[in-house]
Coordinates of C-alpha atoms and ligand atoms in Angstrom, one line a residue:
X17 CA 4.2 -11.0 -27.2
X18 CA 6.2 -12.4 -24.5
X19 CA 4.9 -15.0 -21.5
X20 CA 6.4 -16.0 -18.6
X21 CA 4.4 -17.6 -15.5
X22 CA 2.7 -15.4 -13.1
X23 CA 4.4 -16.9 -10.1
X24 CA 7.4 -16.7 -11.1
X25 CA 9.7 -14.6 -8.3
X26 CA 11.9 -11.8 -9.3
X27 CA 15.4 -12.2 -8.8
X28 CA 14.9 -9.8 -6.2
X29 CA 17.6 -8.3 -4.0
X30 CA 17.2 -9.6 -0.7
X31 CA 15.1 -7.4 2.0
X32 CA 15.0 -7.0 5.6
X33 CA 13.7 -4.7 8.1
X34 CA 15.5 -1.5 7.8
X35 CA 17.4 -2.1 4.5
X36 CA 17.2 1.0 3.1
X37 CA 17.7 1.9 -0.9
X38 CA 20.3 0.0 -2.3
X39 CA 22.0 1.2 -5.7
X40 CA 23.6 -0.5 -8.1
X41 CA 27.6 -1.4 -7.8
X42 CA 29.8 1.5 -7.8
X43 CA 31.4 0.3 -10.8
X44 CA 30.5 2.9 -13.1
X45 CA 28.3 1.8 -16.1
X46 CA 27.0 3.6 -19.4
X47 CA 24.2 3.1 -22.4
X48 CA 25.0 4.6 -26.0
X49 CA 22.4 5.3 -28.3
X50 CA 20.3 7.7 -29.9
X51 CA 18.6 9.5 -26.9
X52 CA 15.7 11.4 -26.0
X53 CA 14.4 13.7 -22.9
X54 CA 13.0 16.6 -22.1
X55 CA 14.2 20.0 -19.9
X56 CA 11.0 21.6 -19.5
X57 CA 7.0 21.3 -20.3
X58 CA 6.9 21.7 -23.9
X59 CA 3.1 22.5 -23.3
X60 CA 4.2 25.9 -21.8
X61 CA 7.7 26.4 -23.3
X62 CA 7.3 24.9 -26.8
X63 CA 9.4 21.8 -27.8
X64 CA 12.3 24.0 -29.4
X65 CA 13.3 25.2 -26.1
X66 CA 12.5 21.7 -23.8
X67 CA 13.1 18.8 -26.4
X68 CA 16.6 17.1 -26.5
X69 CA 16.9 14.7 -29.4
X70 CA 20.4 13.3 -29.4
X71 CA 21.4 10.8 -32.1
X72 CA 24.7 9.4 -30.9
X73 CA 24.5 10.0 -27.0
X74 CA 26.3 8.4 -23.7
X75 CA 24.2 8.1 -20.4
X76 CA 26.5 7.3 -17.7
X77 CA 26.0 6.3 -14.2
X78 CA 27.2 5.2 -11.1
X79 CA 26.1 5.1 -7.4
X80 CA 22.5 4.7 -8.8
X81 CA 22.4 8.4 -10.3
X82 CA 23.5 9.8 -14.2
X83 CA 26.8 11.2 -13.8
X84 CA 27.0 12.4 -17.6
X85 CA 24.9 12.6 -20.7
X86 CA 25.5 14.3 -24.2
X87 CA 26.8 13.5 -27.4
X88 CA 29.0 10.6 -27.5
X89 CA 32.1 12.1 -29.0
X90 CA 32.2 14.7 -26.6
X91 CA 31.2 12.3 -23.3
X92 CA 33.2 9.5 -24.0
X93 CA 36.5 11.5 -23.0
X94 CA 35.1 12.2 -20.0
X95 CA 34.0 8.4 -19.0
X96 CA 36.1 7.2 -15.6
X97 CA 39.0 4.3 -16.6
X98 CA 36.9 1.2 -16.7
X99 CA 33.7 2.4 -17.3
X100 CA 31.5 -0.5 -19.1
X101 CA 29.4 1.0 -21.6
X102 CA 26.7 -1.1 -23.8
X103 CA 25.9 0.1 -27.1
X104 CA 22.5 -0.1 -28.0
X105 CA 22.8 0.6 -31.5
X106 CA 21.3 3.5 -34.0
X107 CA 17.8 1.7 -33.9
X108 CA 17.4 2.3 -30.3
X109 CA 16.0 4.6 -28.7
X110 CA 17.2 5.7 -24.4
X111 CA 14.6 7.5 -22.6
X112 CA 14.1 8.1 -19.1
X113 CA 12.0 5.2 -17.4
X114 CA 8.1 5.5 -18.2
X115 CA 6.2 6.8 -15.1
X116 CA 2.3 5.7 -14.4
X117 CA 0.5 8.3 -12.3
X118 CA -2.2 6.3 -11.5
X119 CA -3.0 2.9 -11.4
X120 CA -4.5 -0.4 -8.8
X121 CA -2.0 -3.0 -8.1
X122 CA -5.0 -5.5 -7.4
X123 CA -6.6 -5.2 -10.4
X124 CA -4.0 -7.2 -12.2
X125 CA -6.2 -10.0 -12.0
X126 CA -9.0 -8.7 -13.2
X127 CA -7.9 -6.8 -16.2
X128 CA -10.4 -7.1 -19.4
X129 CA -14.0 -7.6 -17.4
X130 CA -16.8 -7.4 -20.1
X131 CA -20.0 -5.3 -20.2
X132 CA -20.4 -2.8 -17.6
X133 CA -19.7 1.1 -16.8
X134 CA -17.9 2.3 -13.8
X135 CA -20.2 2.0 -10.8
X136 CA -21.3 -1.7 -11.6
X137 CA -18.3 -2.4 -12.8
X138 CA -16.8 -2.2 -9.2
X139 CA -19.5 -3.8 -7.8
X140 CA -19.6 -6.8 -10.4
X141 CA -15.3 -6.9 -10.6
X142 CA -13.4 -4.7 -8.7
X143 CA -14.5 -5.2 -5.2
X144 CA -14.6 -9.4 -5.6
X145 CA -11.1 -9.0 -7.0
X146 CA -9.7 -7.0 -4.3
X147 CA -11.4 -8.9 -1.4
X148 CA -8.9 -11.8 -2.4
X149 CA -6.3 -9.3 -0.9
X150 CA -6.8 -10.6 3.1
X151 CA -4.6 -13.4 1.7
X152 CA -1.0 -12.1 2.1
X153 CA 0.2 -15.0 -0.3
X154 CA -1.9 -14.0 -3.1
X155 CA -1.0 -9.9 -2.4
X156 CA 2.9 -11.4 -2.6
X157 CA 1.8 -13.1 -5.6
X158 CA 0.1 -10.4 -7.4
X159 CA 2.3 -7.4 -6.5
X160 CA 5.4 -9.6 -7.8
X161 CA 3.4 -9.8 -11.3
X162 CA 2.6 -6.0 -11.2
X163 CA 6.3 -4.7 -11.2
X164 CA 7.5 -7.4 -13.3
X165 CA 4.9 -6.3 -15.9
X166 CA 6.0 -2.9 -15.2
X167 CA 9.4 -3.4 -15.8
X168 CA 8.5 -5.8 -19.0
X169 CA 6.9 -2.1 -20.1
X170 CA 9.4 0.4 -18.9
X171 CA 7.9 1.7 -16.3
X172 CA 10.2 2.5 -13.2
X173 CA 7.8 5.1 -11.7
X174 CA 4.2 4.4 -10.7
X175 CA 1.9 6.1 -8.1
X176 CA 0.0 2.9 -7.1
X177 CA -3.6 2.3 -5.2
X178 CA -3.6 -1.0 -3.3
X179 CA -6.4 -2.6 -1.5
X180 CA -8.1 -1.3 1.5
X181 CA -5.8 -4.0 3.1
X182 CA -2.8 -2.4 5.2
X183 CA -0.5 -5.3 4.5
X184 CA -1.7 -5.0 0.6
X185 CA 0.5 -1.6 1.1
X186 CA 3.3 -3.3 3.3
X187 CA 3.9 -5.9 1.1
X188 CA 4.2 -4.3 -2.4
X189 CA 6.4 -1.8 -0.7
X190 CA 8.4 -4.1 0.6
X191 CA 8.6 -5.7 -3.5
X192 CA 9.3 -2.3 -4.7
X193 CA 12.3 -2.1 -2.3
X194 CA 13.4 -5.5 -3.3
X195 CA 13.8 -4.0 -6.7
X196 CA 15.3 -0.6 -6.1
X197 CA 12.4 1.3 -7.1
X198 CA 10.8 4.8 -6.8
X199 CA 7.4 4.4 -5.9
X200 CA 4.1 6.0 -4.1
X201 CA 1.7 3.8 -3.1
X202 CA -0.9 4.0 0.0
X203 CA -3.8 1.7 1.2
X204 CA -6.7 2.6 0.1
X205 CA -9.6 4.3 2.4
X206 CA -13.0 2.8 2.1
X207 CA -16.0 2.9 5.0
X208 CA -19.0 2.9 2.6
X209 CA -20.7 1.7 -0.3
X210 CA -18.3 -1.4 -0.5
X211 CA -18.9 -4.7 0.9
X212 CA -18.4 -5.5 4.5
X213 CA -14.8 -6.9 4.2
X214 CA -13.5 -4.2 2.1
X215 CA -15.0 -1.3 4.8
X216 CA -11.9 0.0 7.3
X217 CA -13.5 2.9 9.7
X218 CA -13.0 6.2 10.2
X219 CA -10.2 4.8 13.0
X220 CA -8.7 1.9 11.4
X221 CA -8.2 4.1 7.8
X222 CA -6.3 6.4 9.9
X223 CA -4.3 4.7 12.1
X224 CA -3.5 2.2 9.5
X225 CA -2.5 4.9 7.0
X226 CA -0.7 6.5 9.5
X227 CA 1.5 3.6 11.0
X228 CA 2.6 3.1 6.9
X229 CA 3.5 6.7 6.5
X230 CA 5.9 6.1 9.4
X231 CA 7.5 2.8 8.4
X232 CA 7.4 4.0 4.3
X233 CA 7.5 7.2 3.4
X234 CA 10.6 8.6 2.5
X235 CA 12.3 5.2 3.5
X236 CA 14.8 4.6 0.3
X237 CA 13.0 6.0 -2.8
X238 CA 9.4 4.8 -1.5
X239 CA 6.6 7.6 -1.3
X240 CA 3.5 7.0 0.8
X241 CA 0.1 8.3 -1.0
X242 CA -3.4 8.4 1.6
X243 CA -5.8 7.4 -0.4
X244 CA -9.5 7.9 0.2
X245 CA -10.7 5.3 -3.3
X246 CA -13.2 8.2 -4.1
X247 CA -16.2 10.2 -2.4
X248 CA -18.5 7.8 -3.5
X249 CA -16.9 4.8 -0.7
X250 CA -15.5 7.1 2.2
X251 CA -17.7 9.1 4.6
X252 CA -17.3 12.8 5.2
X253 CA -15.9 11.8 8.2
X254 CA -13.3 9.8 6.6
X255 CA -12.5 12.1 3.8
X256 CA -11.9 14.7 6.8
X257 CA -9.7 12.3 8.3
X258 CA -7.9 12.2 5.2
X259 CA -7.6 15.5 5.0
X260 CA -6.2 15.8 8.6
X261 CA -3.9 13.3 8.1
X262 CA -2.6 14.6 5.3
X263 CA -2.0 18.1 6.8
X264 CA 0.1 16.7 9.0
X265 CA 2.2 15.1 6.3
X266 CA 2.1 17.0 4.1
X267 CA 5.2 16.0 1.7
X268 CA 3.0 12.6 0.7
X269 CA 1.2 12.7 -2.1
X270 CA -2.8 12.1 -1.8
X271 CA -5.0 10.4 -4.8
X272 CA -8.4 9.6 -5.6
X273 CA -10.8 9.4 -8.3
X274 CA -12.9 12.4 -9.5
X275 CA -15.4 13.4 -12.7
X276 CA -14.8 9.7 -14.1
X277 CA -17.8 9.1 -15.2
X278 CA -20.9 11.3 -15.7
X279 CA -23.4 9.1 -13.5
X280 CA -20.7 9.7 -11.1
X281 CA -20.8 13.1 -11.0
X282 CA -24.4 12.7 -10.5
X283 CA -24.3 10.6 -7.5
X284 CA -21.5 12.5 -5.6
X285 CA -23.6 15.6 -6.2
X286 CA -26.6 13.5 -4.3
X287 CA -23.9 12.0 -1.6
X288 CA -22.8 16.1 -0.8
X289 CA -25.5 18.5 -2.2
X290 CA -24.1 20.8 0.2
X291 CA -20.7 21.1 -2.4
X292 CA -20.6 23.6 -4.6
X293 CA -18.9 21.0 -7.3
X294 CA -17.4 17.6 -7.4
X295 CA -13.6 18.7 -6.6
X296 CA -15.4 21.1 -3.7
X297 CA -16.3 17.8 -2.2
X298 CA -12.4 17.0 -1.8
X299 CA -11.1 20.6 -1.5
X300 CA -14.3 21.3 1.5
X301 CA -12.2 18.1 3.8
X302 CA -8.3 19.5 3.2
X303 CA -7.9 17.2 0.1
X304 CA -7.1 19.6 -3.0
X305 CA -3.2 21.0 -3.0
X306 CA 0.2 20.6 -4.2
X307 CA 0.6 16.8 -4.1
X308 CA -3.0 15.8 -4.7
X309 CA -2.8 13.3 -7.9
X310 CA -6.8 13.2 -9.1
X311 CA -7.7 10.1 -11.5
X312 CA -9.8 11.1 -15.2
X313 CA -11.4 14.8 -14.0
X314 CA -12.7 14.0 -17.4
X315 CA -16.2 15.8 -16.5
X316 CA -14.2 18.6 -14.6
X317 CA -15.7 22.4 -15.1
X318 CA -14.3 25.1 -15.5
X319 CA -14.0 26.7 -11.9
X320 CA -12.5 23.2 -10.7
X321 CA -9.7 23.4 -13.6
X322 CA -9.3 26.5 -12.1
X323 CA -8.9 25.9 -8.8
X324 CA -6.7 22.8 -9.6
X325 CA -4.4 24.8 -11.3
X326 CA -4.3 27.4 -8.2
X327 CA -4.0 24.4 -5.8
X328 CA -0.9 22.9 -8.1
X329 CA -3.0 19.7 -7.8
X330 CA -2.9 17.3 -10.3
X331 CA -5.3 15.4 -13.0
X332 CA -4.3 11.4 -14.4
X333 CA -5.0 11.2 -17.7
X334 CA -5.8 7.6 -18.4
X335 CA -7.3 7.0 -22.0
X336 CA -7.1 3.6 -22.4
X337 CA -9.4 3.1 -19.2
X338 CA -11.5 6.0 -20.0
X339 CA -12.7 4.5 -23.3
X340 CA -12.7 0.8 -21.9
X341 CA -15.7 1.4 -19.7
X342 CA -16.8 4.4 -21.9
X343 CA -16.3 6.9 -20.0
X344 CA -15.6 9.7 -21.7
X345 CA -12.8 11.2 -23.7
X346 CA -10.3 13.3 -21.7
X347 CA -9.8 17.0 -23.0
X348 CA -5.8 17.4 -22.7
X349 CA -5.7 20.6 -24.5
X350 CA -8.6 22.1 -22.5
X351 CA -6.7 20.8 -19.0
X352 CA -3.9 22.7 -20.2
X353 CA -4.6 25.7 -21.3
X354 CA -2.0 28.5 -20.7
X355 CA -4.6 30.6 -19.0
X356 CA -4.4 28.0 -15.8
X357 CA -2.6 25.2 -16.9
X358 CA -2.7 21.9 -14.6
X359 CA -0.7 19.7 -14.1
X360 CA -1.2 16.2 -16.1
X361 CA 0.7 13.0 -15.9
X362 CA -0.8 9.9 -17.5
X363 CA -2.5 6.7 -15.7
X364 CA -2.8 3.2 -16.8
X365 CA -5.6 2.8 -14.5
X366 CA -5.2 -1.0 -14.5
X367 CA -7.5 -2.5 -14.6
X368 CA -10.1 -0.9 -16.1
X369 CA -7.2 0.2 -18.2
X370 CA -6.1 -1.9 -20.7
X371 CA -2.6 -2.0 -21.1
X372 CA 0.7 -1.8 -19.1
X373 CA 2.2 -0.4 -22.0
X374 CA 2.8 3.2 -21.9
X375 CA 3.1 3.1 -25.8
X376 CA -0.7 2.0 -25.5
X377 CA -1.7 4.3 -23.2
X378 CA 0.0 7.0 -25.4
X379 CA -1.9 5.6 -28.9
X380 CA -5.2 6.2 -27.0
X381 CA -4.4 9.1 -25.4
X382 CA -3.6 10.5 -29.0
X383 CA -7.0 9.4 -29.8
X384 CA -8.8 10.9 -27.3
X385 CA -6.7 14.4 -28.3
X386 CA -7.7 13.4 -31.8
X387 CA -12.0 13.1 -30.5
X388 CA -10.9 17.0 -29.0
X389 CA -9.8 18.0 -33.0
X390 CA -6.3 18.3 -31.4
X391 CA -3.6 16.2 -32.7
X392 CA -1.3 15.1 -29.6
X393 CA 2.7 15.4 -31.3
X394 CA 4.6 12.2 -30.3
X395 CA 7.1 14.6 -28.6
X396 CA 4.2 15.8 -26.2
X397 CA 3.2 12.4 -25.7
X398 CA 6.5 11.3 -24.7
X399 CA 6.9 14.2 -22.5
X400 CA 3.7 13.6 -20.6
X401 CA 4.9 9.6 -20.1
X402 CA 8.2 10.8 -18.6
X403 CA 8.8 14.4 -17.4
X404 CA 5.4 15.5 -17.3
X405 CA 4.3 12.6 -15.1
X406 CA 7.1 13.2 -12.8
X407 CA 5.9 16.9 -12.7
X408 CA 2.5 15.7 -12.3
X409 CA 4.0 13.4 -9.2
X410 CA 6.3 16.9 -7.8
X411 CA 9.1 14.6 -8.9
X412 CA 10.8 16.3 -11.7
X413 CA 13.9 17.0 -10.1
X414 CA 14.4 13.0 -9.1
X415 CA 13.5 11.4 -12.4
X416 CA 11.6 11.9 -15.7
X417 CA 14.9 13.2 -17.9
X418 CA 17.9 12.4 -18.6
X419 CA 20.4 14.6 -16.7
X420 CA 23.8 14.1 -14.5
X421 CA 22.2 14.4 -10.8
X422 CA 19.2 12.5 -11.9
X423 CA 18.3 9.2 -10.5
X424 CA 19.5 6.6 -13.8
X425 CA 15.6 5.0 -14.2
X426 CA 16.0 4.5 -18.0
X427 CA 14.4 2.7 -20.5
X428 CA 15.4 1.6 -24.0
X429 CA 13.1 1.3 -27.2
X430 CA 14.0 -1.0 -30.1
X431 CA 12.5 0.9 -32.9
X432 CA 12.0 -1.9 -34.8
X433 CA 10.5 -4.2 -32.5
X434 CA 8.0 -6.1 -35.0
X435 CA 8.3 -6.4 -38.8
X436 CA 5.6 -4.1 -39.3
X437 CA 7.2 -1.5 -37.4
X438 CA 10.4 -2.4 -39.3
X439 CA 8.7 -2.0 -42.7
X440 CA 7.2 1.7 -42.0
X441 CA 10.0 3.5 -40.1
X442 CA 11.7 2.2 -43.6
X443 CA 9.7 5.2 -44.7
X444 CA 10.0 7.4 -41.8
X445 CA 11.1 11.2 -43.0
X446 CA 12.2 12.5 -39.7
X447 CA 12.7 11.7 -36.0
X448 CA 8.8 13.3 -35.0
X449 CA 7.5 10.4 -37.3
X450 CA 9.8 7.9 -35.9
X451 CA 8.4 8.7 -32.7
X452 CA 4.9 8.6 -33.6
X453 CA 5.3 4.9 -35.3
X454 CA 6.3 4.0 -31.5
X455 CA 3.2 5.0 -30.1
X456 CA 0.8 4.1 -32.5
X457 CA 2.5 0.3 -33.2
X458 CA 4.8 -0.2 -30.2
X459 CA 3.6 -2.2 -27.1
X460 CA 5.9 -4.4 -24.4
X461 CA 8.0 -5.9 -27.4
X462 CA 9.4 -2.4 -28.1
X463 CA 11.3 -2.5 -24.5
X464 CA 14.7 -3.8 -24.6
X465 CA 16.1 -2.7 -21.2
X466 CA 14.8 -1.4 -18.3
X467 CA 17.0 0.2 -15.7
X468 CA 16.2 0.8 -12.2
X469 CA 18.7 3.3 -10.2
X470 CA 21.4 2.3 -12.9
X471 CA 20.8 -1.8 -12.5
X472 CA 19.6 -3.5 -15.0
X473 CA 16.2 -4.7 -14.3
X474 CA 14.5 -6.0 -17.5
X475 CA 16.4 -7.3 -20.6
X476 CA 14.2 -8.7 -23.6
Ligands
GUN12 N1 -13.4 5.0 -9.0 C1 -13.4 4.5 -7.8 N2 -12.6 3.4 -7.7 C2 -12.2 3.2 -9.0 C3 -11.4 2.1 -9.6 O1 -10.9 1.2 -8.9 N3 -11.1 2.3 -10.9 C4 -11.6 3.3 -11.6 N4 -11.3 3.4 -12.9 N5 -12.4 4.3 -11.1 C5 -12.7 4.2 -9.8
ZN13 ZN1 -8.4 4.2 -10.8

């Protein structure tokens, strides 16, 4: 796999104080290659009527947005005089950029901790990790290596937690500009059950949150997300403060943590034995609706699927995390049953997740399908890393697929990325088994390109 130094600054557009999405050169610009993307959930609709598989396609853009896409013979015609296009070859693969629904910028330095479950493991890791965050050099430091290892990985989407730190927020919004990107993000609330340093208040949660909603959310492509970490580390005072907040803005998105973890569940029940149910807790302070974005629900009953699907609320699926502290094993199927279907995107979860690779996250999240006796097709997989995460985000109509209006976040595969992958899709039968070599073998070697808002933002 590739290295390059952790330090090591993007060649980042510059940023000031108001400077707002910037898009790529008005030249117009285009990718050939075999293509794939999705125009509805094929969960619900069945992947005859939402998958588009198109060998020889053309993806234009221009102005940071996909002005044409299709077969090549029939878009090429159609291409403005001058138009540059870059052909990727028939062993590629153009998808829409890779979205992460959930994941902790901070814990980038403390990915792979050994030996414990999720409540010591915060206490033993996460929290001494993220208390390094009151340095604003080291934030700088570590957001830069989180979206450069994003973009190594394809992902141009991700709906981040940062540290309870306001600047932690400030500062890798202010990286995510630099690049161009579309990204939620929000400083995460915390007034209990944390150490001393990592405790805002009831006040300073809210007054911080809301003094970053003003200066980010819907500034350029950025998205602010209030964040209360979980019940376990906020009062009900500060999860009501959430809520209120929220209420008031109610086009951000809102994430926490939920059902992770069964001596979780236990403890939450102790901390409000006054909720009828874990996702009562949340719902019971204005914190379940359309927008909510809840981390694992892996222990979720059936009245709270329920009531998630009513609320349009929804669940991050994140299966390499889930079986890195053990967990539990994350019933897709069961989450998205046609009798109230919710909405599901998938999470990294870094760092209790183990991989920025969205081809990872996809190989366990077939496995954990596979512990359910349901056998995940690599079309539904890809779905849930692109449209259905966007979906999952109420950002389907921005970016997820490939479509003239969409924003051009792309990412391109090299199906034969190592000579073991080379060697089997030799013996491939059919596109659905090309797929599924991807994201059983595939990891950060497989991206060739990343594109953010039709720039070019990684190159292997
Ligand atoms: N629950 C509360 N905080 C966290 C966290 O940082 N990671 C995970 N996986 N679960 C959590
Ligand atoms: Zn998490």
């Amino acid at each position: 796999m590739q290295t390059s130094p952790v330090a090591q600054p993007f060649p980042a557009l510059p940023f000031g104080a108001n400077v707002a999405w910037m898009p790529s050169a008005a030249r117009p610009t285009a990718l050939r290659g075999p293509a794939l993307t999705f125009t509805g959930d094929p969960f619900r609709d069945g992947l005859e009527r939402t998958l588009v598989h198109e060998p020889d396609a053309i993806v234009a853009m221009q102005d940071g947005r996909i002005t044409h896409f299709g077969a090549a013979a029939r878009i090429a015609p159609l291409l403005p005089a001058g138009t540059e296009i870059r052909d990727f070859g028939k062993d590629a693969l153009i998808s829409a950029g890779f979205i992460d629904t959930h994941v902790h910028f901070p814990q980038t330095t403390m990915i792979a901790s050994h030996g414990a479950q999720l409540l010591d493991w915060l206490d033993r890791y996460t929290f001494p990790a993220e208390l390094k965050f009151a340095d604003r050099a080291h934030t700088r430091r570590v957001a830069r290596a989180f979206l450069r290892e994003n973009l190594r990985n394809g992902i141009t989407t991700s709906c981040v937690y940062c540290s309870v730190h306001a600047h932690s927020a400030d500062i890798l919004f202010e990286e995510a500009e630099a690049l161009g990107l579309r990204l939620a993000a929000g400083k995460v609330l915390m007034d209990r059950n944390a150490p001393e340093a990592l405790r805002d208040d009831v006040q300073t949660g809210y007054d911080d949150s809301l003094a970053l909603i003003r200066k980010w959310h819907g500034r350029g492509r950025l998205l602010y997300a209030i964040t209360p970490r979980f019940a376990g580390t906020s009062s009900p005072e500060q999860l009501a403060a959430a809520g209120a907040l929220w209420r008031d803005h109610p086009d951000c998105l809102m994430q926490t943590h939920i059902a992770e973890t069964q001596a979780e569940v236990a403890w939450i029940a102790e901390l409000f034995p006054d909720r009828a149910n874990y996702l009562d807790v949340y719902d019971h302070h204005g914190l379940c609706g359309r927008g909510a974005v809840f981390g694992h629900g892996i222990w979720l009953g059936d009245d709270e699927l329920k009531r998630l699907h009513a609320a349009d609320a929804a669940i991050s699926h994140c299966p390499t995390s889930n079986f890195f502290l053990g967990s539990g094993v994350f019933d897709i199927a069961r989450a998205k049953h046609a009798d109230r279907p919710v909405r599901v995107g998938l999470g990294t979860d870094i760092g209790a997740g183990t991989s920025f690779s969205i081809l990872q996250t996809l190989n366990e999240a077939y496995k954990a399908a596979q512990l359910n006796r349901h056998p995940l097709s690599a079309a539904h997989a890809y779905y849930l890393a692109t449209r259905g995460s966007a979906a999952a985000l109420h950002l389907d109509d921005k970016v997820g697929s490939i479509a003239p209006g969409m924003e051009a976040d792309l990412v391109v595969l090299d199906m034969r990325s190592t000579p073991l992958i080379a060697f089997r899709m030799d013996e491939a039968r059919d596109f659905a088994e090309q797929l599924f070599i991807q994201m059983i073998l595939g990891d950060d070697r497989a991206v060739q390109a990343t594109y953010v808002a039709g720039r070019l933002a990684h190159d292997r």
